[in-house]
Amino acid sequence: MAGKLDVLRTVAIFAGLPDAKLEAILTHLHEKTFLKGENLWVEGEPSKGLWVVWKGTVKIYKLGEGGREQILAMEGPGRTVAELPLLDGLPYPASCAAMEDAIVLNMPPSTFHRLVESEPAIARAVIGSLAMRLRRMVALVQELSLKAVRERLAGLLLELAEENDTFELHWNNQEIAARLGTVREIVSRTFSRMIHEGAIEMNGRQVRILDRARL
């Protein structure tokens, strides 16, 4: 596992800061551990500060009627979460939970505000981060409203694979369904069709893409 300073160097809003400044920031970050499925916060709660993922993966999600879950984003090491409530002063618009055992670093709201006021570069980077999240939300709305489940699943697999043909799928079918806005049974059937058509192979949770065009 990368050290705290190594992870902080990869955080977009702190990009370009010298190590001396990053080490000073680390003194204001409090380490917190969350077990898989445990909430970091729940929709409607007031802001608890800036969160930086150090280890593991967390999900931002909404619950609909009947408890159906829609995952809005998944963030891993080096990613920040929950900037919006820090800026508008309103409660969390969605909930956040650990998708696996996770360690996160938390900066209290008052410390975050002082840091932004003293470092204009961080303020500009936070605006850039929010703009990126808005673009991701627009893309998610497009996926859910305009694309079939097969297209959504193919897009997710290509995103996870990046430039590789083989990768580990760390989420179960229920979590994938929550990300794609569907149900577990449809995800399972879609995987089966992809395998039958020769688009992918699966060995446990290891996925090998055989033909990207057939996805």
mmCIF file with all atom_site columns, C-alpha atoms in Angstrom:
data_model
loop_
_atom_site.group_PDB
_atom_site.id
_atom_site.type_symbol
_atom_site.label_atom_id
_atom_site.label_alt_id
_atom_site.label_comp_id
_atom_site.label_asym_id
_atom_site.label_entity_id
_atom_site.label_seq_id
_atom_site.pdbx_PDB_ins_code
_atom_site.Cartn_x
_atom_site.Cartn_y
_atom_site.Cartn_z
_atom_site.occupancy
_atom_site.B_iso_or_equiv
_atom_site.pdbx_formal_charge
_atom_site.auth_seq_id
_atom_site.auth_comp_id
_atom_site.auth_asym_id
_atom_site.auth_atom_id
_atom_site.pdbx_PDB_model_num
ATOM 1   C CA . MET A 1 1   ? 0.000   0.000   0.000   1.00 0.00 ? 1   MET A CA 1
ATOM 2   C CA . ALA A 1 2   ? 1.344   3.414   -0.961  1.00 0.00 ? 2   ALA A CA 1
ATOM 3   C CA . GLY A 1 3   ? 2.240   5.751   1.888   1.00 0.00 ? 3   GLY A CA 1
ATOM 4   C CA . LYS A 1 4   ? 0.085   8.760   2.727   1.00 0.00 ? 4   LYS A CA 1
ATOM 5   C CA . LEU A 1 5   ? 2.480   11.234  1.134   1.00 0.00 ? 5   LEU A CA 1
ATOM 6   C CA . ASP A 1 6   ? 2.677   9.155   -2.059  1.00 0.00 ? 6   ASP A CA 1
ATOM 7   C CA . VAL A 1 7   ? -1.118  9.115   -2.328  1.00 0.00 ? 7   VAL A CA 1
ATOM 8   C CA . LEU A 1 8   ? -1.391  12.818  -1.569  1.00 0.00 ? 8   LEU A CA 1
ATOM 9   C CA . ARG A 1 9   ? 0.939   13.542  -4.499  1.00 0.00 ? 9   ARG A CA 1
ATOM 10  C CA . THR A 1 10  ? -1.648  11.937  -6.807  1.00 0.00 ? 10  THR A CA 1
ATOM 11  C CA . VAL A 1 11  ? -4.618  13.948  -5.493  1.00 0.00 ? 11  VAL A CA 1
ATOM 12  C CA . ALA A 1 12  ? -5.730  16.288  -8.271  1.00 0.00 ? 12  ALA A CA 1
ATOM 13  C CA . ILE A 1 13  ? -6.515  19.286  -6.057  1.00 0.00 ? 13  ILE A CA 1
ATOM 14  C CA . PHE A 1 14  ? -3.046  19.134  -4.489  1.00 0.00 ? 14  PHE A CA 1
ATOM 15  C CA . ALA A 1 15  ? -1.174  18.638  -7.780  1.00 0.00 ? 15  ALA A CA 1
ATOM 16  C CA . GLY A 1 16  ? 2.024   20.661  -8.039  1.00 0.00 ? 16  GLY A CA 1
ATOM 17  C CA . LEU A 1 17  ? 2.337   21.470  -4.339  1.00 0.00 ? 17  LEU A CA 1
ATOM 18  C CA . PRO A 1 18  ? 5.837   20.901  -2.907  1.00 0.00 ? 18  PRO A CA 1
ATOM 19  C CA . ASP A 1 19  ? 6.367   18.009  -0.509  1.00 0.00 ? 19  ASP A CA 1
ATOM 20  C CA . ALA A 1 20  ? 6.831   20.440  2.387   1.00 0.00 ? 20  ALA A CA 1
ATOM 21  C CA . LYS A 1 21  ? 3.314   21.782  1.814   1.00 0.00 ? 21  LYS A CA 1
ATOM 22  C CA . LEU A 1 22  ? 1.888   18.262  1.381   1.00 0.00 ? 22  LEU A CA 1
ATOM 23  C CA . GLU A 1 23  ? 3.496   17.166  4.645   1.00 0.00 ? 23  GLU A CA 1
ATOM 24  C CA . ALA A 1 24  ? 1.882   20.154  6.355   1.00 0.00 ? 24  ALA A CA 1
ATOM 25  C CA . ILE A 1 25  ? -1.492  19.160  4.875   1.00 0.00 ? 25  ILE A CA 1
ATOM 26  C CA . LEU A 1 26  ? -1.008  15.615  6.163   1.00 0.00 ? 26  LEU A CA 1
ATOM 27  C CA . THR A 1 27  ? -0.943  16.917  9.736   1.00 0.00 ? 27  THR A CA 1
ATOM 28  C CA . HIS A 1 28  ? -4.568  18.008  9.258   1.00 0.00 ? 28  HIS A CA 1
ATOM 29  C CA . LEU A 1 29  ? -5.782  14.718  7.761   1.00 0.00 ? 29  LEU A CA 1
ATOM 30  C CA . HIS A 1 30  ? -7.231  12.180  10.177  1.00 0.00 ? 30  HIS A CA 1
ATOM 31  C CA . GLU A 1 31  ? -7.079  8.503   9.267   1.00 0.00 ? 31  GLU A CA 1
ATOM 32  C CA . LYS A 1 32  ? -10.361 6.600   9.408   1.00 0.00 ? 32  LYS A CA 1
ATOM 33  C CA . THR A 1 33  ? -11.042 2.940   8.609   1.00 0.00 ? 33  THR A CA 1
ATOM 34  C CA . PHE A 1 34  ? -14.355 1.658   7.207   1.00 0.00 ? 34  PHE A CA 1
ATOM 35  C CA . LEU A 1 35  ? -15.310 -1.970  6.696   1.00 0.00 ? 35  LEU A CA 1
ATOM 36  C CA . LYS A 1 36  ? -16.952 -3.157  3.480   1.00 0.00 ? 36  LYS A CA 1
ATOM 37  C CA . GLY A 1 37  ? -20.535 -1.875  3.378   1.00 0.00 ? 37  GLY A CA 1
ATOM 38  C CA . GLU A 1 38  ? -20.015 0.668   6.160   1.00 0.00 ? 38  GLU A CA 1
ATOM 39  C CA . ASN A 1 39  ? -21.211 4.218   5.455   1.00 0.00 ? 39  ASN A CA 1
ATOM 40  C CA . LEU A 1 40  ? -18.834 7.149   5.572   1.00 0.00 ? 40  LEU A CA 1
ATOM 41  C CA . TRP A 1 41  ? -21.898 9.367   5.613   1.00 0.00 ? 41  TRP A CA 1
ATOM 42  C CA . VAL A 1 42  ? -25.596 9.189   4.770   1.00 0.00 ? 42  VAL A CA 1
ATOM 43  C CA . GLU A 1 43  ? -27.578 11.471  2.484   1.00 0.00 ? 43  GLU A CA 1
ATOM 44  C CA . GLY A 1 44  ? -28.944 14.465  4.406   1.00 0.00 ? 44  GLY A CA 1
ATOM 45  C CA . GLU A 1 45  ? -26.149 14.649  6.974   1.00 0.00 ? 45  GLU A CA 1
ATOM 46  C CA . PRO A 1 46  ? -24.088 17.852  7.242   1.00 0.00 ? 46  PRO A CA 1
ATOM 47  C CA . SER A 1 47  ? -20.612 17.906  5.718   1.00 0.00 ? 47  SER A CA 1
ATOM 48  C CA . LYS A 1 48  ? -17.893 16.106  7.656   1.00 0.00 ? 48  LYS A CA 1
ATOM 49  C CA . GLY A 1 49  ? -15.084 17.676  5.636   1.00 0.00 ? 49  GLY A CA 1
ATOM 50  C CA . LEU A 1 50  ? -12.896 16.681  2.713   1.00 0.00 ? 50  LEU A CA 1
ATOM 51  C CA . TRP A 1 51  ? -12.269 12.967  2.200   1.00 0.00 ? 51  TRP A CA 1
ATOM 52  C CA . VAL A 1 52  ? -9.240  11.472  0.450   1.00 0.00 ? 52  VAL A CA 1
ATOM 53  C CA . VAL A 1 53  ? -9.274  7.753   -0.335  1.00 0.00 ? 53  VAL A CA 1
ATOM 54  C CA . TRP A 1 54  ? -5.999  6.155   0.772   1.00 0.00 ? 54  TRP A CA 1
ATOM 55  C CA . LYS A 1 55  ? -6.802  2.452   0.419   1.00 0.00 ? 55  LYS A CA 1
ATOM 56  C CA . GLY A 1 56  ? -9.748  0.573   -1.067  1.00 0.00 ? 56  GLY A CA 1
ATOM 57  C CA . THR A 1 57  ? -12.744 1.889   -3.000  1.00 0.00 ? 57  THR A CA 1
ATOM 58  C CA . VAL A 1 58  ? -15.799 3.867   -1.929  1.00 0.00 ? 58  VAL A CA 1
ATOM 59  C CA . LYS A 1 59  ? -19.079 4.402   -3.753  1.00 0.00 ? 59  LYS A CA 1
ATOM 60  C CA . ILE A 1 60  ? -21.357 7.425   -3.923  1.00 0.00 ? 60  ILE A CA 1
ATOM 61  C CA . TYR A 1 61  ? -24.931 6.198   -4.170  1.00 0.00 ? 61  TYR A CA 1
ATOM 62  C CA . LYS A 1 62  ? -28.627 7.031   -3.916  1.00 0.00 ? 62  LYS A CA 1
ATOM 63  C CA . LEU A 1 63  ? -31.394 4.775   -2.630  1.00 0.00 ? 63  LEU A CA 1
ATOM 64  C CA . GLY A 1 64  ? -34.759 4.764   -4.374  1.00 0.00 ? 64  GLY A CA 1
ATOM 65  C CA . GLU A 1 65  ? -38.130 3.451   -3.326  1.00 0.00 ? 65  GLU A CA 1
ATOM 66  C CA . GLY A 1 66  ? -37.946 -0.143  -2.192  1.00 0.00 ? 66  GLY A CA 1
ATOM 67  C CA . GLY A 1 67  ? -34.262 0.217   -1.392  1.00 0.00 ? 67  GLY A CA 1
ATOM 68  C CA . ARG A 1 68  ? -33.036 -0.010  -4.988  1.00 0.00 ? 68  ARG A CA 1
ATOM 69  C CA . GLU A 1 69  ? -29.539 1.417   -5.223  1.00 0.00 ? 69  GLU A CA 1
ATOM 70  C CA . GLN A 1 70  ? -28.033 3.589   -7.952  1.00 0.00 ? 70  GLN A CA 1
ATOM 71  C CA . ILE A 1 71  ? -24.273 4.032   -7.792  1.00 0.00 ? 71  ILE A CA 1
ATOM 72  C CA . LEU A 1 72  ? -23.291 7.500   -9.016  1.00 0.00 ? 72  LEU A CA 1
ATOM 73  C CA . ALA A 1 73  ? -19.516 7.162   -8.741  1.00 0.00 ? 73  ALA A CA 1
ATOM 74  C CA . MET A 1 74  ? -16.792 4.893   -7.437  1.00 0.00 ? 74  MET A CA 1
ATOM 75  C CA . GLU A 1 75  ? -13.560 6.390   -6.175  1.00 0.00 ? 75  GLU A CA 1
ATOM 76  C CA . GLY A 1 76  ? -10.245 4.703   -5.361  1.00 0.00 ? 76  GLY A CA 1
ATOM 77  C CA . PRO A 1 77  ? -6.863  5.726   -3.917  1.00 0.00 ? 77  PRO A CA 1
ATOM 78  C CA . GLY A 1 78  ? -5.862  9.306   -4.591  1.00 0.00 ? 78  GLY A CA 1
ATOM 79  C CA . ARG A 1 79  ? -9.405  10.514  -5.269  1.00 0.00 ? 79  ARG A CA 1
ATOM 80  C CA . THR A 1 80  ? -11.246 13.108  -3.202  1.00 0.00 ? 80  THR A CA 1
ATOM 81  C CA . VAL A 1 81  ? -14.946 12.982  -2.427  1.00 0.00 ? 81  VAL A CA 1
ATOM 82  C CA . ALA A 1 82  ? -17.586 15.324  -1.033  1.00 0.00 ? 82  ALA A CA 1
ATOM 83  C CA . GLU A 1 83  ? -16.255 18.721  -2.099  1.00 0.00 ? 83  GLU A CA 1
ATOM 84  C CA . LEU A 1 84  ? -19.723 20.042  -3.001  1.00 0.00 ? 84  LEU A CA 1
ATOM 85  C CA . PRO A 1 85  ? -21.226 20.244  0.543   1.00 0.00 ? 85  PRO A CA 1
ATOM 86  C CA . LEU A 1 86  ? -18.053 22.008  1.668   1.00 0.00 ? 86  LEU A CA 1
ATOM 87  C CA . LEU A 1 87  ? -18.687 24.757  -0.868  1.00 0.00 ? 87  LEU A CA 1
ATOM 88  C CA . ASP A 1 88  ? -22.448 25.249  -0.752  1.00 0.00 ? 88  ASP A CA 1
ATOM 89  C CA . GLY A 1 89  ? -22.958 24.507  2.957   1.00 0.00 ? 89  GLY A CA 1
ATOM 90  C CA . LEU A 1 90  ? -25.846 22.146  2.249   1.00 0.00 ? 90  LEU A CA 1
ATOM 91  C CA . PRO A 1 91  ? -26.194 18.517  3.422   1.00 0.00 ? 91  PRO A CA 1
ATOM 92  C CA . TYR A 1 92  ? -24.793 15.575  1.485   1.00 0.00 ? 92  TYR A CA 1
ATOM 93  C CA . PRO A 1 93  ? -26.933 14.998  -1.644  1.00 0.00 ? 93  PRO A CA 1
ATOM 94  C CA . ALA A 1 94  ? -26.070 11.275  -1.680  1.00 0.00 ? 94  ALA A CA 1
ATOM 95  C CA . SER A 1 95  ? -24.631 8.614   0.597   1.00 0.00 ? 95  SER A CA 1
ATOM 96  C CA . CYS A 1 96  ? -21.123 7.125   0.579   1.00 0.00 ? 96  CYS A CA 1
ATOM 97  C CA . ALA A 1 97  ? -20.032 3.629   1.645   1.00 0.00 ? 97  ALA A CA 1
ATOM 98  C CA . ALA A 1 98  ? -16.948 1.420   1.418   1.00 0.00 ? 98  ALA A CA 1
ATOM 99  C CA . MET A 1 99  ? -17.147 -1.105  -1.430  1.00 0.00 ? 99  MET A CA 1
ATOM 100 C CA . GLU A 1 100 ? -14.325 -3.000  0.285   1.00 0.00 ? 100 GLU A CA 1
ATOM 101 C CA . ASP A 1 101 ? -12.409 -2.423  3.491   1.00 0.00 ? 101 ASP A CA 1
ATOM 102 C CA . ALA A 1 102 ? -11.099 1.112   3.055   1.00 0.00 ? 102 ALA A CA 1
ATOM 103 C CA . ILE A 1 103 ? -8.888  3.648   4.756   1.00 0.00 ? 103 ILE A CA 1
ATOM 104 C CA . VAL A 1 104 ? -9.667  7.302   4.113   1.00 0.00 ? 104 VAL A CA 1
ATOM 105 C CA . LEU A 1 105 ? -8.126  10.568  5.240   1.00 0.00 ? 105 LEU A CA 1
ATOM 106 C CA . ASN A 1 106 ? -10.496 13.254  6.509   1.00 0.00 ? 106 ASN A CA 1
ATOM 107 C CA . MET A 1 107 ? -9.878  17.007  6.726   1.00 0.00 ? 107 MET A CA 1
ATOM 108 C CA . PRO A 1 108 ? -12.297 19.006  8.924   1.00 0.00 ? 108 PRO A CA 1
ATOM 109 C CA . PRO A 1 109 ? -14.396 21.643  7.123   1.00 0.00 ? 109 PRO A CA 1
ATOM 110 C CA . SER A 1 110 ? -12.766 24.584  8.908   1.00 0.00 ? 110 SER A CA 1
ATOM 111 C CA . THR A 1 111 ? -9.282  23.394  7.928   1.00 0.00 ? 111 THR A CA 1
ATOM 112 C CA . PHE A 1 112 ? -10.359 22.892  4.309   1.00 0.00 ? 112 PHE A CA 1
ATOM 113 C CA . HIS A 1 113 ? -11.756 26.435  4.088   1.00 0.00 ? 113 HIS A CA 1
ATOM 114 C CA . ARG A 1 114 ? -8.557  27.946  5.530   1.00 0.00 ? 114 ARG A CA 1
ATOM 115 C CA . LEU A 1 115 ? -6.477  25.940  3.062   1.00 0.00 ? 115 LEU A CA 1
ATOM 116 C CA . VAL A 1 116 ? -8.535  27.067  0.060   1.00 0.00 ? 116 VAL A CA 1
ATOM 117 C CA . GLU A 1 117 ? -8.311  30.696  1.169   1.00 0.00 ? 117 GLU A CA 1
ATOM 118 C CA . SER A 1 118 ? -4.525  30.500  1.582   1.00 0.00 ? 118 SER A CA 1
ATOM 119 C CA . GLU A 1 119 ? -3.799  28.523  -1.604  1.00 0.00 ? 119 GLU A CA 1
ATOM 120 C CA . PRO A 1 120 ? -5.504  29.966  -4.719  1.00 0.00 ? 120 PRO A CA 1
ATOM 121 C CA . ALA A 1 121 ? -4.162  27.061  -6.789  1.00 0.00 ? 121 ALA A CA 1
ATOM 122 C CA . ILE A 1 122 ? -6.149  24.627  -4.635  1.00 0.00 ? 122 ILE A CA 1
ATOM 123 C CA . ALA A 1 123 ? -9.304  26.716  -5.058  1.00 0.00 ? 123 ALA A CA 1
ATOM 124 C CA . ARG A 1 124 ? -8.910  26.575  -8.857  1.00 0.00 ? 124 ARG A CA 1
ATOM 125 C CA . ALA A 1 125 ? -8.236  22.830  -8.695  1.00 0.00 ? 125 ALA A CA 1
ATOM 126 C CA . VAL A 1 126 ? -11.386 22.249  -6.621  1.00 0.00 ? 126 VAL A CA 1
ATOM 127 C CA . ILE A 1 127 ? -13.427 24.083  -9.269  1.00 0.00 ? 127 ILE A CA 1
ATOM 128 C CA . GLY A 1 128 ? -11.831 21.865  -11.907 1.00 0.00 ? 128 GLY A CA 1
ATOM 129 C CA . SER A 1 129 ? -12.661 18.771  -9.877  1.00 0.00 ? 129 SER A CA 1
ATOM 130 C CA . LEU A 1 130 ? -16.314 19.807  -9.582  1.00 0.00 ? 130 LEU A CA 1
ATOM 131 C CA . ALA A 1 131 ? -16.463 20.478  -13.319 1.00 0.00 ? 131 ALA A CA 1
ATOM 132 C CA . MET A 1 132 ? -15.129 16.985  -13.998 1.00 0.00 ? 132 MET A CA 1
ATOM 133 C CA . ARG A 1 133 ? -17.747 15.455  -11.691 1.00 0.00 ? 133 ARG A CA 1
ATOM 134 C CA . LEU A 1 134 ? -20.493 17.403  -13.475 1.00 0.00 ? 134 LEU A CA 1
ATOM 135 C CA . ARG A 1 135 ? -19.308 16.014  -16.813 1.00 0.00 ? 135 ARG A CA 1
ATOM 136 C CA . ARG A 1 136 ? -19.354 12.514  -15.333 1.00 0.00 ? 136 ARG A CA 1
ATOM 137 C CA . MET A 1 137 ? -22.909 13.006  -14.097 1.00 0.00 ? 137 MET A CA 1
ATOM 138 C CA . VAL A 1 138 ? -23.996 14.208  -17.547 1.00 0.00 ? 138 VAL A CA 1
ATOM 139 C CA . ALA A 1 139 ? -22.388 11.100  -19.062 1.00 0.00 ? 139 ALA A CA 1
ATOM 140 C CA . LEU A 1 140 ? -24.155 8.902   -16.495 1.00 0.00 ? 140 LEU A CA 1
ATOM 141 C CA . VAL A 1 141 ? -27.539 10.452  -17.304 1.00 0.00 ? 141 VAL A CA 1
ATOM 142 C CA . GLN A 1 142 ? -26.858 9.832   -20.990 1.00 0.00 ? 142 GLN A CA 1
ATOM 143 C CA . GLU A 1 143 ? -25.960 6.203   -20.318 1.00 0.00 ? 143 GLU A CA 1
ATOM 144 C CA . LEU A 1 144 ? -29.028 5.500   -18.206 1.00 0.00 ? 144 LEU A CA 1
ATOM 145 C CA . SER A 1 145 ? -31.483 7.245   -20.509 1.00 0.00 ? 145 SER A CA 1
ATOM 146 C CA . LEU A 1 146 ? -30.118 6.505   -23.991 1.00 0.00 ? 146 LEU A CA 1
ATOM 147 C CA . LYS A 1 147 ? -28.093 3.280   -23.873 1.00 0.00 ? 147 LYS A CA 1
ATOM 148 C CA . ALA A 1 148 ? -29.159 -0.344  -23.514 1.00 0.00 ? 148 ALA A CA 1
ATOM 149 C CA . VAL A 1 149 ? -27.792 -2.442  -20.649 1.00 0.00 ? 149 VAL A CA 1
ATOM 150 C CA . ARG A 1 150 ? -25.460 -4.289  -23.058 1.00 0.00 ? 150 ARG A CA 1
ATOM 151 C CA . GLU A 1 151 ? -23.861 -0.994  -24.112 1.00 0.00 ? 151 GLU A CA 1
ATOM 152 C CA . ARG A 1 152 ? -23.575 0.190   -20.512 1.00 0.00 ? 152 ARG A CA 1
ATOM 153 C CA . LEU A 1 153 ? -21.906 -3.036  -19.392 1.00 0.00 ? 153 LEU A CA 1
ATOM 154 C CA . ALA A 1 154 ? -19.541 -2.999  -22.367 1.00 0.00 ? 154 ALA A CA 1
ATOM 155 C CA . GLY A 1 155 ? -18.570 0.581   -21.564 1.00 0.00 ? 155 GLY A CA 1
ATOM 156 C CA . LEU A 1 156 ? -17.896 -0.303  -17.938 1.00 0.00 ? 156 LEU A CA 1
ATOM 157 C CA . LEU A 1 157 ? -15.733 -3.289  -18.878 1.00 0.00 ? 157 LEU A CA 1
ATOM 158 C CA . LEU A 1 158 ? -13.691 -1.197  -21.310 1.00 0.00 ? 158 LEU A CA 1
ATOM 159 C CA . GLU A 1 159 ? -13.287 1.521   -18.677 1.00 0.00 ? 159 GLU A CA 1
ATOM 160 C CA . LEU A 1 160 ? -12.020 -0.992  -16.115 1.00 0.00 ? 160 LEU A CA 1
ATOM 161 C CA . ALA A 1 161 ? -9.764  -2.774  -18.599 1.00 0.00 ? 161 ALA A CA 1
ATOM 162 C CA . GLU A 1 162 ? -8.153  0.474   -19.825 1.00 0.00 ? 162 GLU A CA 1
ATOM 163 C CA . GLU A 1 163 ? -5.463  -0.693  -22.265 1.00 0.00 ? 163 GLU A CA 1
ATOM 164 C CA . ASN A 1 164 ? -5.392  -4.268  -20.944 1.00 0.00 ? 164 ASN A CA 1
ATOM 165 C CA . ASP A 1 165 ? -7.273  -7.304  -22.196 1.00 0.00 ? 165 ASP A CA 1
ATOM 166 C CA . THR A 1 166 ? -7.342  -9.097  -18.826 1.00 0.00 ? 166 THR A CA 1
ATOM 167 C CA . PHE A 1 167 ? -8.322  -7.577  -15.483 1.00 0.00 ? 167 PHE A CA 1
ATOM 168 C CA . GLU A 1 168 ? -9.865  -8.428  -12.120 1.00 0.00 ? 168 GLU A CA 1
ATOM 169 C CA . LEU A 1 169 ? -13.507 -7.465  -11.654 1.00 0.00 ? 169 LEU A CA 1
ATOM 170 C CA . HIS A 1 170 ? -13.675 -6.498  -8.000  1.00 0.00 ? 170 HIS A CA 1
ATOM 171 C CA . TRP A 1 171 ? -17.435 -5.845  -7.912  1.00 0.00 ? 171 TRP A CA 1
ATOM 172 C CA . ASN A 1 172 ? -20.159 -8.463  -7.740  1.00 0.00 ? 172 ASN A CA 1
ATOM 173 C CA . ASN A 1 173 ? -23.099 -8.484  -10.146 1.00 0.00 ? 173 ASN A CA 1
ATOM 174 C CA . GLN A 1 174 ? -25.347 -6.661  -7.679  1.00 0.00 ? 174 GLN A CA 1
ATOM 175 C CA . GLU A 1 175 ? -22.861 -3.785  -7.437  1.00 0.00 ? 175 GLU A CA 1
ATOM 176 C CA . ILE A 1 176 ? -22.483 -3.704  -11.222 1.00 0.00 ? 176 ILE A CA 1
ATOM 177 C CA . ALA A 1 177 ? -26.273 -3.589  -11.577 1.00 0.00 ? 177 ALA A CA 1
ATOM 178 C CA . ALA A 1 178 ? -26.420 -0.659  -9.156  1.00 0.00 ? 178 ALA A CA 1
ATOM 179 C CA . ARG A 1 179 ? -23.808 1.166   -11.230 1.00 0.00 ? 179 ARG A CA 1
ATOM 180 C CA . LEU A 1 180 ? -25.604 0.461   -14.526 1.00 0.00 ? 180 LEU A CA 1
ATOM 181 C CA . GLY A 1 181 ? -29.121 1.222   -13.303 1.00 0.00 ? 181 GLY A CA 1
ATOM 182 C CA . THR A 1 182 ? -30.497 -2.279  -13.768 1.00 0.00 ? 182 THR A CA 1
ATOM 183 C CA . VAL A 1 183 ? -30.953 -5.496  -11.772 1.00 0.00 ? 183 VAL A CA 1
ATOM 184 C CA . ARG A 1 184 ? -28.554 -8.342  -11.007 1.00 0.00 ? 184 ARG A CA 1
ATOM 185 C CA . GLU A 1 185 ? -30.368 -10.922 -13.133 1.00 0.00 ? 185 GLU A CA 1
ATOM 186 C CA . ILE A 1 186 ? -30.030 -8.814  -16.282 1.00 0.00 ? 186 ILE A CA 1
ATOM 187 C CA . VAL A 1 187 ? -26.312 -8.288  -15.610 1.00 0.00 ? 187 VAL A CA 1
ATOM 188 C CA . SER A 1 188 ? -25.848 -12.059 -15.241 1.00 0.00 ? 188 SER A CA 1
ATOM 189 C CA . ARG A 1 189 ? -27.710 -12.759 -18.484 1.00 0.00 ? 189 ARG A CA 1
ATOM 190 C CA . THR A 1 190 ? -25.739 -10.093 -20.334 1.00 0.00 ? 190 THR A CA 1
ATOM 191 C CA . PHE A 1 191 ? -22.444 -11.571 -19.147 1.00 0.00 ? 191 PHE A CA 1
ATOM 192 C CA . SER A 1 192 ? -23.625 -14.991 -20.337 1.00 0.00 ? 192 SER A CA 1
ATOM 193 C CA . ARG A 1 193 ? -24.445 -13.624 -23.799 1.00 0.00 ? 193 ARG A CA 1
ATOM 194 C CA . MET A 1 194 ? -21.058 -11.918 -24.050 1.00 0.00 ? 194 MET A CA 1
ATOM 195 C CA . ILE A 1 195 ? -19.331 -15.195 -23.174 1.00 0.00 ? 195 ILE A CA 1
ATOM 196 C CA . HIS A 1 196 ? -21.500 -17.230 -25.592 1.00 0.00 ? 196 HIS A CA 1
ATOM 197 C CA . GLU A 1 197 ? -20.792 -14.768 -28.427 1.00 0.00 ? 197 GLU A CA 1
ATOM 198 C CA . GLY A 1 198 ? -17.033 -14.912 -27.844 1.00 0.00 ? 198 GLY A CA 1
ATOM 199 C CA . ALA A 1 199 ? -16.661 -11.322 -26.677 1.00 0.00 ? 199 ALA A CA 1
ATOM 200 C CA . ILE A 1 200 ? -15.201 -12.195 -23.279 1.00 0.00 ? 200 ILE A CA 1
ATOM 201 C CA . GLU A 1 201 ? -13.976 -15.066 -21.103 1.00 0.00 ? 201 GLU A CA 1
ATOM 202 C CA . MET A 1 202 ? -14.489 -15.182 -17.348 1.00 0.00 ? 202 MET A CA 1
ATOM 203 C CA . ASN A 1 203 ? -12.569 -17.229 -14.809 1.00 0.00 ? 203 ASN A CA 1
ATOM 204 C CA . GLY A 1 204 ? -14.086 -16.427 -11.448 1.00 0.00 ? 204 GLY A CA 1
ATOM 205 C CA . ARG A 1 205 ? -13.918 -12.626 -11.310 1.00 0.00 ? 205 ARG A CA 1
ATOM 206 C CA . GLN A 1 206 ? -11.099 -12.402 -13.840 1.00 0.00 ? 206 GLN A CA 1
ATOM 207 C CA . VAL A 1 207 ? -12.309 -11.024 -17.169 1.00 0.00 ? 207 VAL A CA 1
ATOM 208 C CA . ARG A 1 208 ? -10.502 -11.419 -20.475 1.00 0.00 ? 208 ARG A CA 1
ATOM 209 C CA . ILE A 1 209 ? -11.713 -9.364  -23.409 1.00 0.00 ? 209 ILE A CA 1
ATOM 210 C CA . LEU A 1 210 ? -11.449 -11.475 -26.553 1.00 0.00 ? 210 LEU A CA 1
ATOM 211 C CA . ASP A 1 211 ? -13.120 -9.176  -29.073 1.00 0.00 ? 211 ASP A CA 1
ATOM 212 C CA . ARG A 1 212 ? -13.738 -5.522  -28.237 1.00 0.00 ? 212 ARG A CA 1
ATOM 213 C CA . ALA A 1 213 ? -15.861 -5.040  -31.345 1.00 0.00 ? 213 ALA A CA 1
ATOM 214 C CA . ARG A 1 214 ? -18.322 -7.751  -30.168 1.00 0.00 ? 214 ARG A CA 1
ATOM 215 C CA . LEU A 1 215 ? -18.853 -6.116  -26.799 1.00 0.00 ? 215 LEU A CA 1
#
